[in-house]
Coordinates of C-alpha atoms and ligand atoms in Angstrom, one line a residue:
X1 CA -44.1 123.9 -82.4
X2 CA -47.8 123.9 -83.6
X3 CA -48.5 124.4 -87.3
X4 CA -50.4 126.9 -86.4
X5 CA -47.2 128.9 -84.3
X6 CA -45.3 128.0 -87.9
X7 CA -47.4 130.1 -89.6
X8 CA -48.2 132.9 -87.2
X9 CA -44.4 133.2 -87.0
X10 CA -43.9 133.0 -90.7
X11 CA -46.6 135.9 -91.2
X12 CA -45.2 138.6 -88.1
X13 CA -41.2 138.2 -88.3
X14 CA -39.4 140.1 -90.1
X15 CA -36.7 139.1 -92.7
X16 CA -33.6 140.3 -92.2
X17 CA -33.0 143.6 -94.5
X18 CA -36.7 143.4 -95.7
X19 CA -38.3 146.8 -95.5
X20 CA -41.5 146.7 -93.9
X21 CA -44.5 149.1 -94.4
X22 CA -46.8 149.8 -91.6
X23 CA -49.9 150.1 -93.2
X24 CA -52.7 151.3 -90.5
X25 CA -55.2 148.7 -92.3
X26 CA -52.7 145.8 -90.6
X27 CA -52.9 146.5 -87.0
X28 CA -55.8 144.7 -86.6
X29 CA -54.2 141.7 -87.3
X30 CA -57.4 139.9 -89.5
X31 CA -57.6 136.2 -90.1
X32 CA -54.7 135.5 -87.7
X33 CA -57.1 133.6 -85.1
X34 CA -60.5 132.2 -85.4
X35 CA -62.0 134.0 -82.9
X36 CA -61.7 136.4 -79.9
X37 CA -63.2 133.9 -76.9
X38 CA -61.6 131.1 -78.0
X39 CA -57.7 133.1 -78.3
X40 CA -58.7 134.3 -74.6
X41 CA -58.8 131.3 -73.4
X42 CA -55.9 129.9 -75.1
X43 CA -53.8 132.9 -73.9
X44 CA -54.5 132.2 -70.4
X45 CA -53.8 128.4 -71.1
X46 CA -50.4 129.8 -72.8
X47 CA -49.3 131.8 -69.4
X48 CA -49.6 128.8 -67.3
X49 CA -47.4 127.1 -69.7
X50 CA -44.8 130.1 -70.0
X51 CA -44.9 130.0 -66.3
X52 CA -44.2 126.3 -66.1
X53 CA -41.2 126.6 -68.7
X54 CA -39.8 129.6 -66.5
X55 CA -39.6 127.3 -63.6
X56 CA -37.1 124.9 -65.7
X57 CA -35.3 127.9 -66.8
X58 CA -35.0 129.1 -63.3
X59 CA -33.8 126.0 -62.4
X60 CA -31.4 125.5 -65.3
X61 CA -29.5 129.0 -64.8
X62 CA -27.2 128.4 -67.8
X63 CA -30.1 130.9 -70.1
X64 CA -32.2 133.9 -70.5
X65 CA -34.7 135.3 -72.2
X66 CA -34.8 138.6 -72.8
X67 CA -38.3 139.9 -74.6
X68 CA -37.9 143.7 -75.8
X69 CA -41.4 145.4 -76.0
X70 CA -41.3 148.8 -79.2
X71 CA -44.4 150.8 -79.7
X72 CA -45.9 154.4 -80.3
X73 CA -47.8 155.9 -76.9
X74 CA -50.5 153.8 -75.9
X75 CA -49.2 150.3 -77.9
X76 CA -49.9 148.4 -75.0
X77 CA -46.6 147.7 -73.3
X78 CA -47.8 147.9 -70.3
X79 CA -50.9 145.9 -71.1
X80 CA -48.7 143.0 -72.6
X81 CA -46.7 142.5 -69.3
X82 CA -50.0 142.3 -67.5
X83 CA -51.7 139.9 -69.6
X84 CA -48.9 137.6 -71.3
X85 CA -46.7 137.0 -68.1
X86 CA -49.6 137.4 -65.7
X87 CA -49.4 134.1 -64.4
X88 CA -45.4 134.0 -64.3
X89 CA -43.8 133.9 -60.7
X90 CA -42.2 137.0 -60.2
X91 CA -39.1 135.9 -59.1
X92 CA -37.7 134.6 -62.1
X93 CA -39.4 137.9 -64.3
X94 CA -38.1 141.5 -64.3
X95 CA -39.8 144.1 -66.4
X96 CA -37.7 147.5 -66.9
X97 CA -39.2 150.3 -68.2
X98 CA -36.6 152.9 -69.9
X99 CA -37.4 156.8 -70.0
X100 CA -35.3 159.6 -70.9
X101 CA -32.0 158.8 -69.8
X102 CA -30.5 160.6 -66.8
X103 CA -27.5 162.7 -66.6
X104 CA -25.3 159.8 -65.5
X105 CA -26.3 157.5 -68.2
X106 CA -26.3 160.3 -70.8
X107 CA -22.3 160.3 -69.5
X108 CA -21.7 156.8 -70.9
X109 CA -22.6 155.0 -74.2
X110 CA -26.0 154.7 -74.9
X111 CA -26.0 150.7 -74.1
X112 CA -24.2 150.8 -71.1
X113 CA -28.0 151.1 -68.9
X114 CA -29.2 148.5 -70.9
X115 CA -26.4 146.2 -70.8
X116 CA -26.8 146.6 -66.9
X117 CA -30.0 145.6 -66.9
X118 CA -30.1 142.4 -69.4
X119 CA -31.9 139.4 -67.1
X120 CA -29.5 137.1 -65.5
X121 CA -28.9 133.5 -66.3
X122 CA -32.3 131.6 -65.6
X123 CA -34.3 134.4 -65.8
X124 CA -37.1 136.3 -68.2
X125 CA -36.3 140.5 -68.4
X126 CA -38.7 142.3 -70.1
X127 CA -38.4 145.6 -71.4
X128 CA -40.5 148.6 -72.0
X129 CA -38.9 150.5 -74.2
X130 CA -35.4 149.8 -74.7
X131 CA -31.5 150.9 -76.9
X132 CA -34.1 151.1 -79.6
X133 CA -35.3 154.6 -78.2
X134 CA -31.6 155.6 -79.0
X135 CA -32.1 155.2 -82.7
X136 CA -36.0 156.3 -83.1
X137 CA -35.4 159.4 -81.0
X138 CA -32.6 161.2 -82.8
X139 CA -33.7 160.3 -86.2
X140 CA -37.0 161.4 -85.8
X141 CA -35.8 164.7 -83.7
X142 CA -32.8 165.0 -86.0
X143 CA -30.4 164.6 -83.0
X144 CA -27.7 162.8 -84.7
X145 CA -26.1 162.9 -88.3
X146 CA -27.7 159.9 -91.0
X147 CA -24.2 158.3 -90.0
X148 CA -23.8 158.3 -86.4
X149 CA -27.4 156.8 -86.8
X150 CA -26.4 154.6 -89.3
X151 CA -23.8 153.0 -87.0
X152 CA -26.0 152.4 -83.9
X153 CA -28.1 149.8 -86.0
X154 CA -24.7 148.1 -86.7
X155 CA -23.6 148.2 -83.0
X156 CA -27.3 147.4 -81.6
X157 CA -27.0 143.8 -84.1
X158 CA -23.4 143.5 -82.4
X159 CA -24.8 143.7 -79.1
X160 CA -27.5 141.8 -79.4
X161 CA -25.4 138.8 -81.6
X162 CA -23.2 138.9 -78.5
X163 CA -25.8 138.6 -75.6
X164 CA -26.9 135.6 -77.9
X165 CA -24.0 134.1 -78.2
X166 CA -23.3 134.5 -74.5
X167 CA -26.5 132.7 -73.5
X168 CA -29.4 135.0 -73.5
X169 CA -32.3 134.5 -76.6
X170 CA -33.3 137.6 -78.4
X171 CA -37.4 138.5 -78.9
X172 CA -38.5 141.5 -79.9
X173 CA -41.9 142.9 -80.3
X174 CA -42.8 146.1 -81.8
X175 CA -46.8 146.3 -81.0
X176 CA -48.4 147.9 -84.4
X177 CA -51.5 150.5 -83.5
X178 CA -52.9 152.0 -86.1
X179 CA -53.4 156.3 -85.8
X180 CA -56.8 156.0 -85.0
X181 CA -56.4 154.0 -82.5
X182 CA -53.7 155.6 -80.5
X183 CA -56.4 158.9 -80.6
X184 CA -59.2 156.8 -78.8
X185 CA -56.7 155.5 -76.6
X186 CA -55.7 158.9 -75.4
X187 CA -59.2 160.2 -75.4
X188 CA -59.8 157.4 -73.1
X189 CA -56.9 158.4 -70.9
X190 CA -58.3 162.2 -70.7
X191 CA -62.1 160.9 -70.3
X192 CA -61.6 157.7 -67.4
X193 CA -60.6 159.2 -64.2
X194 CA -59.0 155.8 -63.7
X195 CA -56.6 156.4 -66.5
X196 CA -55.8 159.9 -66.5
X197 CA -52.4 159.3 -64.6
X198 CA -51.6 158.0 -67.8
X199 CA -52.1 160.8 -70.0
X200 CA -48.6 162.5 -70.8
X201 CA -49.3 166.2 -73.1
X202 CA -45.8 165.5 -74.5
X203 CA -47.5 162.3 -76.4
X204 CA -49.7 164.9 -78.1
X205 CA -46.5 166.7 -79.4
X206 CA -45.3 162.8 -80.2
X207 CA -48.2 162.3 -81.9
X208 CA -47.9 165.0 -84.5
X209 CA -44.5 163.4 -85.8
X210 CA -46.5 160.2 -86.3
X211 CA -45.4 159.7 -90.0
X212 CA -41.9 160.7 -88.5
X213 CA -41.9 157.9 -85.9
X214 CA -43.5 155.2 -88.9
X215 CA -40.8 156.1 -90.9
X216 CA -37.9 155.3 -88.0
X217 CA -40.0 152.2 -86.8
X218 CA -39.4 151.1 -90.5
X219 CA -36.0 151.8 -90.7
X220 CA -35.1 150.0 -87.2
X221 CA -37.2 146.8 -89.2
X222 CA -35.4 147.0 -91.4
X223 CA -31.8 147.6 -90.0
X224 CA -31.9 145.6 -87.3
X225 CA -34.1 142.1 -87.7
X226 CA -31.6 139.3 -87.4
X227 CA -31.4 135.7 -88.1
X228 CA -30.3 135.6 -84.5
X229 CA -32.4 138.2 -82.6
X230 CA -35.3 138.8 -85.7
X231 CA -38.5 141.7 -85.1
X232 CA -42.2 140.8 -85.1
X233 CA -44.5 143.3 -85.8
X234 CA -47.6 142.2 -83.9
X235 CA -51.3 143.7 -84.7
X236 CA -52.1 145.2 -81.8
X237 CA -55.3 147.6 -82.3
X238 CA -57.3 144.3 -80.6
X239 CA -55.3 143.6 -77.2
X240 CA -56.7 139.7 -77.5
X241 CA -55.3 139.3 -80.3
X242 CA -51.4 141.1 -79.2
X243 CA -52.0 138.5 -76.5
X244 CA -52.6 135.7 -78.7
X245 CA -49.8 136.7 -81.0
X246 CA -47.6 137.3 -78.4
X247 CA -48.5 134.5 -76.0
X248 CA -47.7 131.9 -78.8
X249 CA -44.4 133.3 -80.0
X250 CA -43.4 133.4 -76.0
X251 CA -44.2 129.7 -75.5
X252 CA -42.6 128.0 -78.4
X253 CA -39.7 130.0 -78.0
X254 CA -39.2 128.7 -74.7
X255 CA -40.4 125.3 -75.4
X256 CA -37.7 125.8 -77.9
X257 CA -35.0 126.7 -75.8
X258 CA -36.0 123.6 -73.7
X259 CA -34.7 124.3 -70.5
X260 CA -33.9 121.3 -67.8
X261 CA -34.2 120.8 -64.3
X262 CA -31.0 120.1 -62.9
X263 CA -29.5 116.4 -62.5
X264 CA -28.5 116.5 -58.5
X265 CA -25.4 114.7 -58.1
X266 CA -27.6 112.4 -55.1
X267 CA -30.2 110.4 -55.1
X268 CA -33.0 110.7 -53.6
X269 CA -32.8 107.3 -51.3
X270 CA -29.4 108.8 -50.0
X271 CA -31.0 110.2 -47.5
X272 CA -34.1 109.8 -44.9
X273 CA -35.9 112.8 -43.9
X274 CA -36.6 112.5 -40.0
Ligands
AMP1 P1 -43.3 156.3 -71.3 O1 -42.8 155.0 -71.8 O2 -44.6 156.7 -72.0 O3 -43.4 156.4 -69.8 O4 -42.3 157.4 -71.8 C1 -40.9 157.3 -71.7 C2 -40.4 158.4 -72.6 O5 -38.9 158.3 -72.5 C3 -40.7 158.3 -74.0 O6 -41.1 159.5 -74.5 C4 -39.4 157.8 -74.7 O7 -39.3 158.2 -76.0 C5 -38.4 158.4 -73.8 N1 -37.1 157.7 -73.9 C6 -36.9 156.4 -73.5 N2 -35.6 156.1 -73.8 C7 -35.1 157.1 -74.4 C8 -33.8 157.4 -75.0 N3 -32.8 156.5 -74.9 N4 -33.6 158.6 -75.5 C9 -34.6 159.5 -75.5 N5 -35.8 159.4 -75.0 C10 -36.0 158.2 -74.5
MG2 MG1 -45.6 158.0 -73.0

């Protein structure tokens, strides 16, 4: 890992049971790179090599990645699939995006749709939302008693402690916009024909409970980043630089995990292709 991953890393993750303000002033993520053309061009330099360190980890099978993507309305989930994995093959990548959950999964616990869909051995799963929504939601709609709450973070580190220890690698990403932001974001949404399928009213009614959502996005910090699955919160008012952030701490977690090609139990001059 670069010196320069070292300290990126240092500055986004959280410490486990630190409690984290988002301030508005940090989306913008200042003096983290140099400068916007040259983190473009390292962020597409960074997808090829995520997409060469998927193919070992394809071939491997024995691990997984799993890469959780938290953010208000407009964050850039979306935008972060497109532009960090963008050069992955898509057969070892599956992005899942989680809305309300249906009747059927409302009749089981609230990790038994995610567990379902944690990626496979040798492969990368993103998700758009995620069991996070389950503790966010009801505290900031008041769904759920302090307690009840108050276990789900216990039972989310549980979960997540046992997909690690079980083979899959923890990285979670809560994209940081500031207010301001997300309202030009919207406005865009209404304004570009091109974006208007976007535009949902019921983030307008979201958007009022802003400080309410802040305050749960706090909480979840500060609950539930682990020494074994830890939270970054990653600037993400300027998409280059969420790419850049998030590009980096992709790569050397995978260069990390160090996957191998396979060992056939043949070699190659047993046999003659004809
Ligand atoms: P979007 O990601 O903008 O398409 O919207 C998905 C919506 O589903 C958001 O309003 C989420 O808050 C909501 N959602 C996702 N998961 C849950 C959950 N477990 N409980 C309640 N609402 C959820
Ligand atoms: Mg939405």
């Amino acid at each position: 890992m670069t010196d320069q991953t070292k300290e990126l890393i240092d500055k986004l993750q959280v410490k486990p049971g630190v409690k984290v303000k988002l301030k508005d002033g940090d989306a913008r993520g200042e003096r983290l790179f140099r400068d916007e053309p040259e983190t473009r061009a390292e962020t597409a330099a960074l997808a090829e090599e995520i997409n060469a360190l998927q193919d070992r980890l394809y071939a491997e099978r024995q691990r997984a990645l799993l890469v959780i993507l938290q953010g208000m309305d407009t964050s850039g989930k979306d935008g972060t699939v497109r532009d960090v994995f963008n050069a992955t093959g898509s057969i070892g990548v599956f992005v899942h995006a989680f809305g309300r959950p249906s009747e059927m999964e409302l009749a089981h616990d609230y990790l038994w749709r995610v567990h379902a869909v944690c990626p496979r051995r040798g492969t990368i799963g993103i998700f758009n939302r995620s069991h996070y929504e389950d503790v966010l939601v009801p505290k900031v709609h008041k769904l759920l008693s302090k307690s009840d709450i108050g276990k789900r973070y216990d039972q989310i580190n549980d979960f997540e402690r046992m997909l690690t220890e079980n083979g899959t690698v923890v990285l979670k990403f809560m994209l940081h916009i500031s207010r301001a932001e997300q309202a030009q974001r919207l406005q865009e949404r209404l304004d570009d024909p091109r974006k208007r399928w976007k535009f949902n009213p019921g983030d307008l009614e979201d958007r009022k409970l802003w400080d309410e959502f802040e305050d749960a996005y706090e909480t979840m910090l500060e609950k539930c980043s682990t020494t074994v699955a830890p939270w970054y919160v990653i600037p993400a008012d300027r998409k280059w630089v969420r790419n850049g952030a998030i590009a980096r701490i992709v790569k050397a977690t995978l260069e990390e995990m160090d996957p191998q090609y396979p060992k056939p139990a043949w070699k190659p001059t047993d046999f003659s292709v004809v």
